[in-house]
Short mmCIF file of C-alpha atoms and ligand atoms in Angstrom, two decimals:
data_model
loop_
_atom_site.label_atom_id
_atom_site.label_comp_id
_atom_site.label_asym_id
_atom_site.label_seq_id
_atom_site.Cartn_x
_atom_site.Cartn_y
_atom_site.Cartn_z
CA MET Q 1 -0.06 -0.01 -0.20
CA SER Q 2 1.47 3.28 -1.07
CA ASP Q 3 1.79 6.10 1.57
CA GLU Q 4 -0.45 8.28 -0.52
CA ILE Q 5 -3.36 5.31 0.12
CA VAL Q 6 -2.33 5.26 3.79
CA ALA Q 7 -2.92 8.75 4.16
CA ARG Q 8 -6.25 8.63 2.81
CA GLN Q 9 -7.42 5.93 5.21
CA PRO Q 10 -10.66 7.22 6.44
CA GLN Q 11 -11.45 8.12 10.08
CA ALA Q 12 -14.72 6.28 10.76
CA PRO Q 13 -17.58 8.81 10.24
CA VAL Q 14 -19.62 9.53 13.38
CA TYR Q 15 -23.52 9.38 12.07
CA GLU Q 16 -25.74 11.55 14.12
CA THR Q 17 -28.66 9.74 12.63
CA ASP Q 18 -29.49 6.46 11.33
CA GLU Q 19 -32.51 7.98 9.19
CA PRO Q 20 -30.79 10.84 6.92
CA ILE Q 21 -33.82 10.45 4.52
CA THR Q 22 -37.38 10.22 5.50
CA TYR Q 23 -40.22 9.06 3.49
CA ARG Q 24 -43.79 9.55 4.01
CA ALA Q 25 -46.78 8.41 1.52
CA ASP Q 26 -49.65 10.77 1.49
CA GLY Q 27 -51.97 9.04 -0.94
CA PRO Q 28 -50.56 9.35 -4.46
CA VAL Q 29 -47.58 11.55 -3.30
CA ALA Q 30 -44.37 10.50 -1.70
CA TRP Q 31 -42.48 12.90 0.50
CA VAL Q 32 -38.82 12.45 0.50
CA MET Q 33 -36.98 14.52 3.03
CA MET Q 34 -33.31 15.28 3.61
CA ASN Q 35 -33.13 14.72 7.62
CA ARG Q 36 -29.99 16.33 8.87
CA PRO Q 37 -31.15 19.73 9.97
CA GLN Q 38 -28.52 20.34 12.55
CA PHE Q 39 -25.94 20.31 9.64
CA HIS Q 40 -28.24 22.11 7.12
CA ASN Q 41 -28.63 18.67 5.23
CA VAL Q 42 -25.58 18.63 3.73
CA GLN Q 43 -25.22 15.34 1.80
CA ASN Q 44 -22.96 12.52 2.86
CA SER Q 45 -22.76 9.05 1.10
CA GLN Q 46 -24.94 7.55 3.82
CA MET Q 47 -27.70 10.21 2.73
CA THR Q 48 -27.16 9.90 -0.91
CA TYR Q 49 -27.71 6.34 -0.54
CA ALA Q 50 -30.58 6.45 1.55
CA LEU Q 51 -31.91 9.20 -0.96
CA ASP Q 52 -31.45 6.53 -3.79
CA ALA Q 53 -33.18 3.86 -1.60
CA ALA Q 54 -36.20 6.27 -1.04
CA PHE Q 55 -36.64 7.05 -4.80
CA ALA Q 56 -36.49 3.36 -5.64
CA ARG Q 57 -39.13 2.65 -2.83
CA ALA Q 58 -41.69 5.44 -4.60
CA MET Q 59 -40.73 4.35 -7.99
CA ALA Q 60 -41.65 0.55 -6.77
CA ASP Q 61 -45.10 1.79 -5.31
CA ASP Q 62 -47.51 1.82 -8.24
CA ALA Q 63 -49.74 3.98 -5.74
CA ILE Q 64 -47.23 6.93 -5.91
CA LYS Q 65 -47.67 9.05 -8.90
CA VAL Q 66 -45.66 12.16 -7.79
CA ILE Q 67 -42.45 12.53 -5.74
CA VAL Q 68 -41.53 15.64 -3.56
CA LEU Q 69 -38.08 16.14 -2.39
CA GLY Q 70 -37.33 18.62 0.44
CA GLY Q 71 -35.30 19.11 3.39
CA GLU Q 72 -36.27 19.19 7.00
CA GLY Q 73 -35.44 22.57 9.14
CA LYS Q 74 -34.34 26.05 8.06
CA HIS Q 75 -32.61 25.09 4.73
CA PHE Q 76 -32.96 22.71 1.83
CA SER Q 77 -29.42 21.75 1.53
CA ALA Q 78 -26.03 23.52 2.08
CA GLY Q 79 -24.08 21.36 -0.42
CA HIS Q 80 -21.92 17.98 0.08
CA ASP Q 81 -21.00 17.11 3.43
CA ILE Q 82 -17.37 18.49 3.41
CA GLY Q 83 -17.01 18.83 7.24
CA THR Q 84 -19.10 17.28 9.89
CA PRO Q 85 -18.41 14.09 11.91
CA GLY Q 86 -20.48 12.20 9.27
CA ARG Q 87 -18.46 12.93 6.50
CA ASP Q 88 -18.03 9.43 4.83
CA HIS Q 89 -16.58 10.28 1.40
CA LEU Q 90 -13.80 7.36 1.65
CA VAL Q 91 -16.39 4.80 3.04
CA PRO Q 92 -17.27 1.98 0.36
CA PHE Q 93 -20.97 1.47 0.16
CA ASP Q 94 -23.00 -0.94 -1.78
CA ARG Q 95 -22.66 0.63 -5.29
CA ALA Q 96 -25.65 1.58 -7.68
CA PHE Q 97 -23.47 1.60 -10.70
CA LEU Q 98 -20.75 -0.63 -12.12
CA PHE Q 99 -17.71 1.70 -11.60
CA GLY Q 100 -16.00 -0.18 -8.66
CA ASP Q 101 -14.94 0.71 -5.38
CA HIS Q 102 -13.42 4.15 -5.42
CA SER Q 103 -12.18 3.78 -1.69
CA THR Q 104 -9.32 1.52 -3.04
CA ARG Q 105 -8.19 3.70 -5.94
CA PRO Q 106 -4.80 5.85 -5.90
CA GLY Q 107 -4.59 9.62 -6.94
CA ALA Q 108 -7.15 11.35 -9.01
CA GLU Q 109 -9.01 7.91 -9.74
CA LEU Q 110 -10.55 7.81 -6.18
CA LEU Q 111 -12.25 11.12 -6.39
CA TYR Q 112 -12.98 10.61 -10.31
CA THR Q 113 -14.73 7.15 -9.55
CA ARG Q 114 -16.64 8.39 -6.62
CA GLU Q 115 -18.16 11.26 -8.17
CA GLN Q 116 -19.00 9.37 -11.23
CA GLU Q 117 -21.34 7.32 -9.13
CA VAL Q 118 -22.71 9.35 -6.33
CA TYR Q 119 -23.01 12.86 -7.97
CA LEU Q 120 -23.22 12.69 -11.72
CA GLY Q 121 -24.36 9.08 -11.95
CA MET Q 122 -27.15 9.43 -9.07
CA CYS Q 123 -28.32 12.79 -10.34
CA ARG Q 124 -28.87 11.51 -14.02
CA ARG Q 125 -30.71 8.76 -12.85
CA TRP Q 126 -32.94 10.75 -10.45
CA ARG Q 127 -33.54 13.06 -13.41
CA GLU Q 128 -34.69 10.25 -15.40
CA MET Q 129 -36.98 8.85 -12.85
CA ALA Q 130 -40.38 7.82 -14.29
CA LYS Q 131 -42.36 9.78 -12.16
CA PRO Q 132 -42.68 13.56 -11.81
CA THR Q 133 -40.58 15.22 -9.13
CA ILE Q 134 -40.95 18.50 -7.33
CA ALA Q 135 -38.38 20.00 -5.16
CA MET Q 136 -39.46 22.00 -2.33
CA VAL Q 137 -36.69 24.42 -1.43
CA GLN Q 138 -36.41 26.99 1.57
CA GLY Q 139 -33.29 28.81 2.91
CA ALA Q 140 -29.91 27.54 1.52
CA CYS Q 141 -29.69 25.61 -1.58
CA ILE Q 142 -26.02 25.65 -2.02
CA ALA Q 143 -23.59 23.87 -4.66
CA GLY Q 144 -24.42 20.18 -4.00
CA GLY Q 145 -28.02 21.44 -2.82
CA LEU Q 146 -28.35 22.92 -6.57
CA MET Q 147 -27.96 19.31 -7.95
CA LEU Q 148 -30.92 17.88 -6.29
CA ALA Q 149 -32.96 20.67 -7.10
CA TRP Q 150 -32.09 20.85 -10.58
CA VAL Q 151 -32.96 17.08 -11.14
CA CYS Q 152 -36.25 17.65 -10.13
CA ASP Q 153 -38.73 18.46 -12.82
CA LEU Q 154 -40.43 21.43 -11.06
CA ILE Q 155 -38.88 23.59 -8.37
CA VAL Q 156 -41.08 25.57 -5.86
CA ALA Q 157 -39.25 27.87 -3.66
CA SER Q 158 -39.92 30.17 -0.71
CA GLU Q 159 -39.28 33.94 -0.65
CA ASP Q 160 -36.52 33.33 1.71
CA ALA Q 161 -34.68 30.80 -0.59
CA PHE Q 162 -31.49 31.42 -2.16
CA PHE Q 163 -29.32 29.89 -4.66
CA GLN Q 164 -25.48 29.79 -4.85
CA ASP Q 165 -22.24 27.72 -6.02
CA PRO Q 166 -19.34 29.13 -4.83
CA VAL Q 167 -16.83 26.47 -5.44
CA VAL Q 168 -14.57 28.60 -7.63
CA ARG Q 169 -13.00 29.64 -4.58
CA MET Q 170 -11.97 26.16 -4.57
CA GLY Q 171 -10.58 26.85 -8.17
CA ILE Q 172 -13.56 24.36 -9.25
CA PRO Q 173 -15.92 25.44 -12.29
CA GLY Q 174 -19.27 24.43 -10.44
CA VAL Q 175 -20.45 21.51 -8.77
CA GLU Q 176 -20.35 18.02 -10.53
CA TYR Q 177 -23.52 17.92 -12.05
CA PHE Q 178 -23.06 20.92 -14.21
CA ALA Q 179 -26.56 22.36 -15.35
CA HIS Q 180 -25.72 25.96 -14.67
CA GLY Q 181 -25.56 27.02 -18.45
CA PHE Q 182 -28.96 25.57 -18.93
CA GLU Q 183 -30.81 26.77 -15.67
CA LEU Q 184 -29.51 30.20 -16.35
CA PRO Q 185 -28.82 32.43 -19.28
CA PRO Q 186 -25.15 31.90 -20.00
CA ARG Q 187 -23.60 35.42 -18.77
CA ILE Q 188 -25.85 35.16 -15.67
CA ALA Q 189 -24.37 31.67 -14.97
CA LYS Q 190 -20.94 33.09 -15.42
CA GLY Q 191 -21.64 35.68 -12.73
CA PHE Q 192 -23.40 33.44 -10.61
CA LEU Q 193 -20.35 31.20 -10.82
CA MET Q 194 -17.51 33.54 -10.61
CA LEU Q 195 -18.78 35.94 -8.17
CA GLY Q 196 -20.49 33.04 -6.16
CA GLU Q 197 -23.06 35.13 -4.50
CA ARG Q 198 -26.16 34.16 -3.12
CA MET Q 199 -29.13 34.47 -5.81
CA PRO Q 200 -32.28 35.06 -4.21
CA ALA Q 201 -35.29 33.12 -5.29
CA ALA Q 202 -36.97 36.33 -6.70
CA ARG Q 203 -34.15 36.59 -9.28
CA THR Q 204 -34.12 32.87 -10.24
CA TYR Q 205 -37.91 33.28 -10.88
CA GLN Q 206 -36.72 36.02 -13.37
CA PHE Q 207 -35.04 33.41 -15.43
CA GLY Q 208 -37.44 30.62 -15.30
CA MET Q 209 -35.32 28.47 -12.81
CA ILE Q 210 -38.11 28.01 -10.47
CA ASN Q 211 -41.70 27.49 -11.23
CA GLU Q 212 -43.32 29.09 -8.23
CA MET Q 213 -42.28 31.38 -5.31
CA VAL Q 214 -44.58 31.62 -2.04
CA PRO Q 215 -44.28 32.79 1.47
CA ARG Q 216 -42.33 30.48 3.51
CA ASP Q 217 -45.53 29.37 5.36
CA GLN Q 218 -47.20 28.51 2.32
CA LEU Q 219 -44.48 26.32 0.79
CA GLN Q 220 -45.47 22.67 1.83
CA ALA Q 221 -49.06 23.62 1.09
CA LYS Q 222 -48.34 24.79 -2.44
CA VAL Q 223 -46.19 22.13 -3.08
CA ALA Q 224 -48.96 19.65 -1.93
CA ALA Q 225 -51.59 21.28 -4.08
CA MET Q 226 -49.37 21.10 -7.09
CA ALA Q 227 -48.38 17.22 -6.45
CA HIS Q 228 -51.80 16.13 -6.08
CA GLU Q 229 -53.11 18.05 -9.06
CA ILE Q 230 -50.30 16.11 -11.22
CA ALA Q 231 -50.79 13.13 -9.44
CA SER Q 232 -54.39 13.31 -11.17
CA ARG Q 233 -52.97 12.94 -14.81
CA PRO Q 234 -52.43 9.59 -16.48
CA ARG Q 235 -49.25 8.05 -15.30
CA LEU Q 236 -47.53 7.20 -18.65
CA GLY Q 237 -48.52 11.07 -19.94
CA ASN Q 238 -46.59 12.44 -17.10
CA TRP Q 239 -43.52 10.12 -17.75
CA LEU Q 240 -43.79 10.73 -21.66
CA THR Q 241 -44.02 14.82 -20.93
CA LYS Q 242 -40.95 14.85 -18.57
CA GLN Q 243 -39.05 12.60 -20.94
CA ALA Q 244 -40.13 14.98 -23.76
CA LEU Q 245 -38.58 18.13 -22.05
CA ASN Q 246 -35.22 16.18 -21.03
CA HIS Q 247 -34.95 15.04 -24.54
CA VAL Q 248 -35.28 18.59 -25.78
CA GLU Q 249 -32.61 19.76 -23.14
CA ASP Q 250 -30.32 16.75 -24.16
CA LEU Q 251 -30.66 17.85 -27.69
CA ARG Q 252 -29.71 21.55 -26.67
CA GLY Q 253 -26.47 20.03 -25.53
CA LYS Q 254 -27.04 19.56 -21.73
CA ARG Q 255 -25.92 15.85 -21.43
CA THR Q 256 -22.53 16.53 -23.64
CA ALA Q 257 -21.62 19.49 -21.98
CA MET Q 258 -22.26 18.15 -18.53
CA ASP Q 259 -19.74 15.50 -19.40
CA ALA Q 260 -17.34 17.75 -20.91
CA VAL Q 261 -17.60 20.12 -17.70
CA PHE Q 262 -17.48 16.93 -15.19
CA HIS Q 263 -14.03 16.32 -16.58
CA MET Q 264 -12.79 19.91 -16.36
CA HIS Q 265 -14.24 19.44 -12.73
CA HIS Q 266 -11.94 16.70 -12.13
CA PHE Q 267 -9.11 18.36 -13.98
CA ALA Q 268 -9.33 21.07 -11.16
CA HIS Q 269 -9.69 18.57 -8.35
CA ALA Q 270 -6.49 17.09 -9.47
CA GLN Q 271 -4.70 20.37 -10.09
CA ASN Q 272 -5.73 21.26 -6.45
CA ASP Q 273 -4.22 17.99 -5.17
CA LEU Q 274 -0.84 18.60 -6.96
CA VAL Q 275 -0.44 22.01 -5.89
CA THR Q 276 -1.90 22.01 -2.31
CA GLY Q 277 -2.26 18.20 -1.36
CA HIS Q 278 -5.81 18.79 -0.95
CA SER Q 279 -8.55 18.07 -3.81
CA LEU Q 280 -10.60 20.94 -2.57
CA GLY Q 281 -7.75 23.43 -2.46
CA GLY Q 282 -7.63 23.18 1.36
CA LEU Q 283 -10.99 24.62 1.96
CA ASP Q 284 -13.59 22.68 4.35
CA GLY Q 285 -17.11 23.36 5.06
CA ALA Q 286 -16.35 25.75 8.18
CA ALA Q 287 -13.84 27.87 5.52
CA MET Q 288 -16.31 27.94 3.05
CA ALA Q 289 -19.23 29.16 5.43
CA LYS Q 290 -17.06 31.58 6.67
CA ALA Q 291 -16.09 33.09 3.38
CA ASN Q 292 -19.84 32.74 2.43
CA LYS Q 293 -21.06 34.88 5.50
CA ARG Q 294 -18.39 37.39 4.81
CA GLN Q 295 -19.37 38.00 1.16
CA ALA Q 296 -23.16 38.28 2.28
CA GLY Q 297 -22.14 40.84 4.75
CA GLU Q 298 -22.93 38.54 7.61
CA GLY Q 299 -19.63 38.17 9.31
ZN1 LIG Y 1 -15.90 17.30 -7.11
#
Protein backbone atom coordinates (compact mmCIF):
# COMPACT_ATOMS: atom_id res chain seq x y z
CA MET A 1 0.00 0.00 0.00
CA SER A 2 1.49 3.34 -0.96
CA ASP A 3 1.94 6.18 1.48
CA GLU A 4 -0.65 8.09 -0.46
CA ILE A 5 -3.29 5.46 0.13
CA VAL A 6 -2.35 5.17 3.80
CA ALA A 7 -2.84 8.92 4.10
CA ARG A 8 -6.33 8.53 2.66
CA GLN A 9 -7.46 5.97 5.21
CA PRO A 10 -10.77 7.27 6.49
CA GLN A 11 -11.53 8.18 10.00
CA ALA A 12 -14.70 6.29 10.77
CA PRO A 13 -17.62 8.67 10.27
CA VAL A 14 -19.78 9.42 13.29
CA TYR A 15 -23.37 9.51 12.12
CA GLU A 16 -25.78 11.67 14.08
CA THR A 17 -28.78 9.75 12.70
CA ASP A 18 -29.65 6.37 11.19
CA GLU A 19 -32.33 8.07 9.14
CA PRO A 20 -30.73 10.79 7.00
CA ILE A 21 -33.75 10.55 4.67
CA THR A 22 -37.36 10.18 5.76
CA TYR A 23 -40.13 8.82 3.56
CA ARG A 24 -43.84 9.42 3.89
CA ALA A 25 -46.63 8.49 1.50
CA ASP A 26 -49.64 10.80 1.44
CA GLY A 27 -52.07 9.21 -1.00
CA PRO A 28 -50.41 9.42 -4.43
CA VAL A 29 -47.58 11.68 -3.24
CA ALA A 30 -44.29 10.48 -1.73
CA TRP A 31 -42.58 13.02 0.51
CA VAL A 32 -38.84 12.36 0.56
CA MET A 33 -37.13 14.61 3.09
CA MET A 34 -33.46 15.20 3.79
CA ASN A 35 -33.12 14.84 7.53
CA ARG A 36 -29.84 16.30 8.74
CA PRO A 37 -31.25 19.69 9.80
CA GLN A 38 -28.55 20.34 12.40
CA PHE A 39 -26.04 20.25 9.53
CA HIS A 40 -28.29 22.11 7.07
CA ASN A 41 -28.89 18.84 5.23
CA VAL A 42 -25.40 18.56 3.81
CA GLN A 43 -25.12 15.37 1.81
CA ASN A 44 -22.84 12.53 2.87
CA SER A 45 -22.83 9.13 1.19
CA GLN A 46 -25.10 7.76 3.88
CA MET A 47 -27.68 10.32 2.78
CA THR A 48 -27.08 9.85 -0.95
CA TYR A 49 -27.66 6.12 -0.85
CA ALA A 50 -30.66 6.57 1.47
CA LEU A 51 -32.05 9.07 -1.02
CA ASP A 52 -31.55 6.61 -3.85
CA ALA A 53 -33.35 3.94 -1.80
CA ALA A 54 -36.24 6.31 -1.06
CA PHE A 55 -36.64 7.12 -4.75
CA ALA A 56 -36.51 3.41 -5.58
CA ARG A 57 -39.23 2.81 -3.00
CA ALA A 58 -41.41 5.51 -4.55
CA MET A 59 -40.82 4.05 -8.01
CA ALA A 60 -41.72 0.54 -6.85
CA ASP A 61 -45.06 1.64 -5.39
CA ASP A 62 -47.69 1.95 -8.11
CA ALA A 63 -49.88 4.01 -5.77
CA ILE A 64 -47.28 6.79 -5.84
CA LYS A 65 -47.73 9.17 -8.77
CA VAL A 66 -45.57 12.16 -7.78
CA ILE A 67 -42.42 12.50 -5.67
CA VAL A 68 -41.55 15.57 -3.59
CA LEU A 69 -37.99 16.19 -2.44
CA GLY A 70 -37.48 18.58 0.48
CA GLY A 71 -35.27 19.25 3.46
CA GLU A 72 -36.18 19.33 7.15
CA GLY A 73 -35.37 22.48 9.08
CA LYS A 74 -34.33 25.94 8.01
CA HIS A 75 -32.52 25.02 4.79
CA PHE A 76 -33.06 22.76 1.79
CA SER A 77 -29.40 21.73 1.54
CA ALA A 78 -26.09 23.50 2.08
CA GLY A 79 -24.33 21.14 -0.34
CA HIS A 80 -22.06 18.16 -0.09
CA ASP A 81 -20.71 17.18 3.30
CA ILE A 82 -17.16 18.52 3.47
CA GLY A 83 -16.84 18.86 7.20
CA THR A 84 -19.29 17.18 9.61
CA PRO A 85 -18.45 14.16 11.82
CA GLY A 86 -20.60 12.13 9.41
CA ARG A 87 -18.47 12.92 6.37
CA ASP A 88 -17.93 9.51 4.78
CA HIS A 89 -16.49 10.13 1.33
CA LEU A 90 -13.81 7.46 1.77
CA VAL A 91 -16.20 4.76 2.97
CA PRO A 92 -17.22 2.09 0.44
CA PHE A 93 -20.98 1.67 0.06
CA ASP A 94 -23.04 -0.88 -1.86
CA ARG A 95 -22.76 0.75 -5.23
CA ALA A 96 -25.58 1.56 -7.62
CA PHE A 97 -23.39 1.62 -10.75
CA LEU A 98 -20.58 -0.54 -12.15
CA PHE A 99 -17.64 1.79 -11.54
CA GLY A 100 -16.07 -0.25 -8.74
CA ASP A 101 -14.93 0.66 -5.25
CA HIS A 102 -13.51 4.19 -5.25
CA SER A 103 -11.94 3.81 -1.81
CA THR A 104 -9.17 1.50 -3.08
CA ARG A 105 -8.14 3.76 -5.98
CA PRO A 106 -4.94 5.82 -6.02
CA GLY A 107 -4.52 9.47 -6.92
CA ALA A 108 -7.17 11.28 -8.90
CA GLU A 109 -8.88 8.00 -9.74
CA LEU A 110 -10.43 7.84 -6.26
CA LEU A 111 -12.48 11.02 -6.48
CA TYR A 112 -13.19 10.52 -10.18
CA THR A 113 -14.68 7.09 -9.50
CA ARG A 114 -16.66 8.27 -6.50
CA GLU A 115 -18.11 11.32 -8.21
CA GLN A 116 -19.06 9.38 -11.34
CA GLU A 117 -21.21 7.28 -9.03
CA VAL A 118 -22.59 9.47 -6.27
CA TYR A 119 -22.88 12.78 -8.11
CA LEU A 120 -23.09 12.56 -11.89
CA GLY A 121 -24.47 9.02 -12.01
CA MET A 122 -27.01 9.43 -9.23
CA CYS A 123 -28.22 12.82 -10.43
CA ARG A 124 -28.83 11.57 -13.95
CA ARG A 125 -30.61 8.51 -12.62
CA TRP A 126 -32.87 10.66 -10.46
CA ARG A 127 -33.56 13.12 -13.28
CA GLU A 128 -34.78 10.21 -15.38
CA MET A 129 -37.14 8.67 -12.83
CA ALA A 130 -40.40 7.74 -14.53
CA LYS A 131 -42.54 9.84 -12.18
CA PRO A 132 -42.79 13.62 -11.86
CA THR A 133 -40.63 15.15 -9.14
CA ILE A 134 -40.98 18.47 -7.31
CA ALA A 135 -38.20 20.13 -5.33
CA MET A 136 -39.49 22.09 -2.33
CA VAL A 137 -36.78 24.61 -1.50
CA GLN A 138 -36.46 26.88 1.52
CA GLY A 139 -33.43 28.71 2.90
CA ALA A 140 -30.06 27.70 1.49
CA CYS A 141 -29.68 25.71 -1.69
CA ILE A 142 -25.93 25.70 -2.16
CA ALA A 143 -23.64 23.81 -4.58
CA GLY A 144 -24.54 20.13 -4.07
CA GLY A 145 -28.00 21.35 -3.04
CA LEU A 146 -28.44 22.83 -6.52
CA MET A 147 -27.89 19.42 -8.06
CA LEU A 148 -30.78 17.94 -6.12
CA ALA A 149 -33.14 20.79 -6.94
CA TRP A 150 -32.12 20.83 -10.60
CA VAL A 151 -32.74 17.13 -11.21
CA CYS A 152 -36.37 17.61 -10.21
CA ASP A 153 -38.95 18.42 -12.86
CA LEU A 154 -40.41 21.37 -10.98
CA ILE A 155 -38.94 23.64 -8.33
CA VAL A 156 -41.08 25.54 -5.84
CA ALA A 157 -39.16 27.90 -3.58
CA SER A 158 -40.07 30.05 -0.62
CA GLU A 159 -39.31 33.76 -0.70
CA ASP A 160 -36.44 33.25 1.76
CA ALA A 161 -34.73 30.68 -0.46
CA PHE A 162 -31.43 31.45 -2.11
CA PHE A 163 -29.24 29.61 -4.58
CA GLN A 164 -25.47 29.69 -4.69
CA ASP A 165 -22.48 27.83 -6.12
CA PRO A 166 -19.31 29.22 -4.54
CA VAL A 167 -16.90 26.39 -5.46
CA VAL A 168 -14.83 28.60 -7.76
CA ARG A 169 -13.21 29.62 -4.45
CA MET A 170 -11.77 26.10 -4.56
CA GLY A 171 -10.62 26.60 -8.15
CA ILE A 172 -13.44 24.33 -9.35
CA PRO A 173 -15.80 25.38 -12.18
CA GLY A 174 -19.11 24.55 -10.48
CA VAL A 175 -20.54 21.41 -8.92
CA GLU A 176 -20.34 18.00 -10.55
CA TYR A 177 -23.80 18.08 -12.17
CA PHE A 178 -23.13 21.05 -14.42
CA ALA A 179 -26.55 22.34 -15.42
CA HIS A 180 -25.70 25.99 -14.71
CA GLY A 181 -25.64 27.04 -18.36
CA PHE A 182 -29.07 25.51 -18.89
CA GLU A 183 -30.75 26.59 -15.68
CA LEU A 184 -29.57 30.18 -16.15
CA PRO A 185 -28.73 32.31 -19.19
CA PRO A 186 -24.98 31.82 -19.89
CA ARG A 187 -23.87 35.32 -18.88
CA ILE A 188 -25.90 35.17 -15.69
CA ALA A 189 -24.42 31.72 -15.01
CA LYS A 190 -20.90 33.16 -15.40
CA GLY A 191 -21.62 35.82 -12.81
CA PHE A 192 -23.35 33.28 -10.57
CA LEU A 193 -20.21 31.13 -10.62
CA MET A 194 -17.45 33.74 -10.72
CA LEU A 195 -18.92 35.87 -7.95
CA GLY A 196 -20.43 32.90 -6.16
CA GLU A 197 -23.02 35.15 -4.59
CA ARG A 198 -26.34 34.15 -3.14
CA MET A 199 -29.02 34.48 -5.78
CA PRO A 200 -32.39 35.15 -4.15
CA ALA A 201 -35.37 33.08 -5.24
CA ALA A 202 -36.99 36.19 -6.73
CA ARG A 203 -34.03 36.63 -9.09
CA THR A 204 -34.05 32.98 -10.19
CA TYR A 205 -37.77 33.30 -10.85
CA GLN A 206 -36.94 35.97 -13.45
CA PHE A 207 -34.98 33.40 -15.45
CA GLY A 208 -37.52 30.62 -15.10
CA MET A 209 -35.17 28.59 -12.93
CA ILE A 210 -38.04 27.99 -10.50
CA ASN A 211 -41.72 27.46 -11.21
CA GLU A 212 -43.28 29.18 -8.22
CA MET A 213 -42.23 31.38 -5.32
CA VAL A 214 -44.41 31.58 -2.22
CA PRO A 215 -44.13 32.83 1.37
CA ARG A 216 -42.33 30.38 3.61
CA ASP A 217 -45.45 29.44 5.56
CA GLN A 218 -47.26 28.52 2.35
CA LEU A 219 -44.51 26.44 0.80
CA GLN A 220 -45.62 22.98 1.84
CA ALA A 221 -49.30 23.61 1.04
CA LYS A 222 -48.38 24.96 -2.40
CA VAL A 223 -46.20 21.94 -3.19
CA ALA A 224 -48.87 19.55 -1.90
CA ALA A 225 -51.53 21.18 -4.07
CA MET A 226 -49.34 20.97 -7.18
CA ALA A 227 -48.32 17.39 -6.44
CA HIS A 228 -51.90 16.20 -5.98
CA GLU A 229 -52.99 18.00 -9.14
CA ILE A 230 -50.22 16.39 -11.21
CA ALA A 231 -51.00 13.03 -9.59
CA SER A 232 -54.47 13.17 -11.16
CA ARG A 233 -52.98 13.00 -14.68
CA PRO A 234 -52.31 9.72 -16.49
CA ARG A 235 -49.14 8.09 -15.25
CA LEU A 236 -47.67 7.41 -18.68
CA GLY A 237 -48.59 10.90 -19.86
CA ASN A 238 -46.60 12.38 -16.99
CA TRP A 239 -43.61 10.16 -17.73
CA LEU A 240 -43.67 10.93 -21.45
CA THR A 241 -43.98 14.66 -20.76
CA LYS A 242 -40.91 14.76 -18.54
CA GLN A 243 -39.00 12.62 -21.02
CA ALA A 244 -39.99 14.95 -23.84
CA LEU A 245 -38.56 18.01 -22.12
CA ASN A 246 -35.50 16.16 -20.86
CA HIS A 247 -34.90 15.06 -24.44
CA VAL A 248 -35.17 18.65 -25.68
CA GLU A 249 -32.59 19.71 -23.09
CA ASP A 250 -30.27 16.91 -24.15
CA LEU A 251 -30.66 17.83 -27.82
CA ARG A 252 -29.57 21.33 -26.81
CA GLY A 253 -26.42 19.75 -25.45
CA LYS A 254 -27.10 19.45 -21.76
CA ARG A 255 -25.80 15.91 -21.44
CA THR A 256 -22.69 16.39 -23.56
CA ALA A 257 -21.88 19.75 -21.93
CA MET A 258 -22.21 18.12 -18.54
CA ASP A 259 -19.86 15.29 -19.54
CA ALA A 260 -17.26 17.80 -20.70
CA VAL A 261 -17.48 19.97 -17.59
CA PHE A 262 -17.39 16.93 -15.31
CA HIS A 263 -13.91 16.29 -16.66
CA MET A 264 -12.88 19.91 -16.18
CA HIS A 265 -14.17 19.60 -12.64
CA HIS A 266 -11.88 16.61 -12.10
CA PHE A 267 -8.94 18.32 -13.74
CA ALA A 268 -9.48 21.05 -11.12
CA HIS A 269 -9.64 18.53 -8.27
CA ALA A 270 -6.40 16.95 -9.54
CA GLN A 271 -4.69 20.32 -9.91
CA ASN A 272 -5.67 21.17 -6.34
CA ASP A 273 -4.23 17.88 -5.19
CA LEU A 274 -0.96 18.51 -7.04
CA VAL A 275 -0.54 22.08 -5.87
CA THR A 276 -1.98 21.97 -2.34
CA GLY A 277 -2.20 18.25 -1.51
CA HIS A 278 -5.96 18.63 -1.03
CA SER A 279 -8.62 18.10 -3.69
CA LEU A 280 -10.67 21.06 -2.44
CA GLY A 281 -7.70 23.42 -2.39
CA GLY A 282 -7.44 23.30 1.40
CA LEU A 283 -10.96 24.56 2.02
CA ASP A 284 -13.46 22.70 4.20
CA GLY A 285 -17.06 23.35 5.17
CA ALA A 286 -16.17 25.82 7.92
CA ALA A 287 -13.83 27.83 5.67
CA MET A 288 -16.43 27.98 2.91
CA ALA A 289 -19.20 29.01 5.33
CA LYS A 290 -16.98 31.75 6.73
CA ALA A 291 -16.12 33.10 3.28
CA ASN A 292 -19.78 32.99 2.25
CA LYS A 293 -20.90 34.84 5.36
CA ARG A 294 -18.25 37.50 4.84
CA GLN A 295 -19.36 37.93 1.24
CA ALA A 296 -23.01 38.18 2.30
CA GLY A 297 -22.07 40.83 4.87
CA GLU A 298 -22.99 38.58 7.79
CA GLY A 299 -19.62 38.14 9.42
ZN1 LIG B 1 -16.07 17.15 -7.06
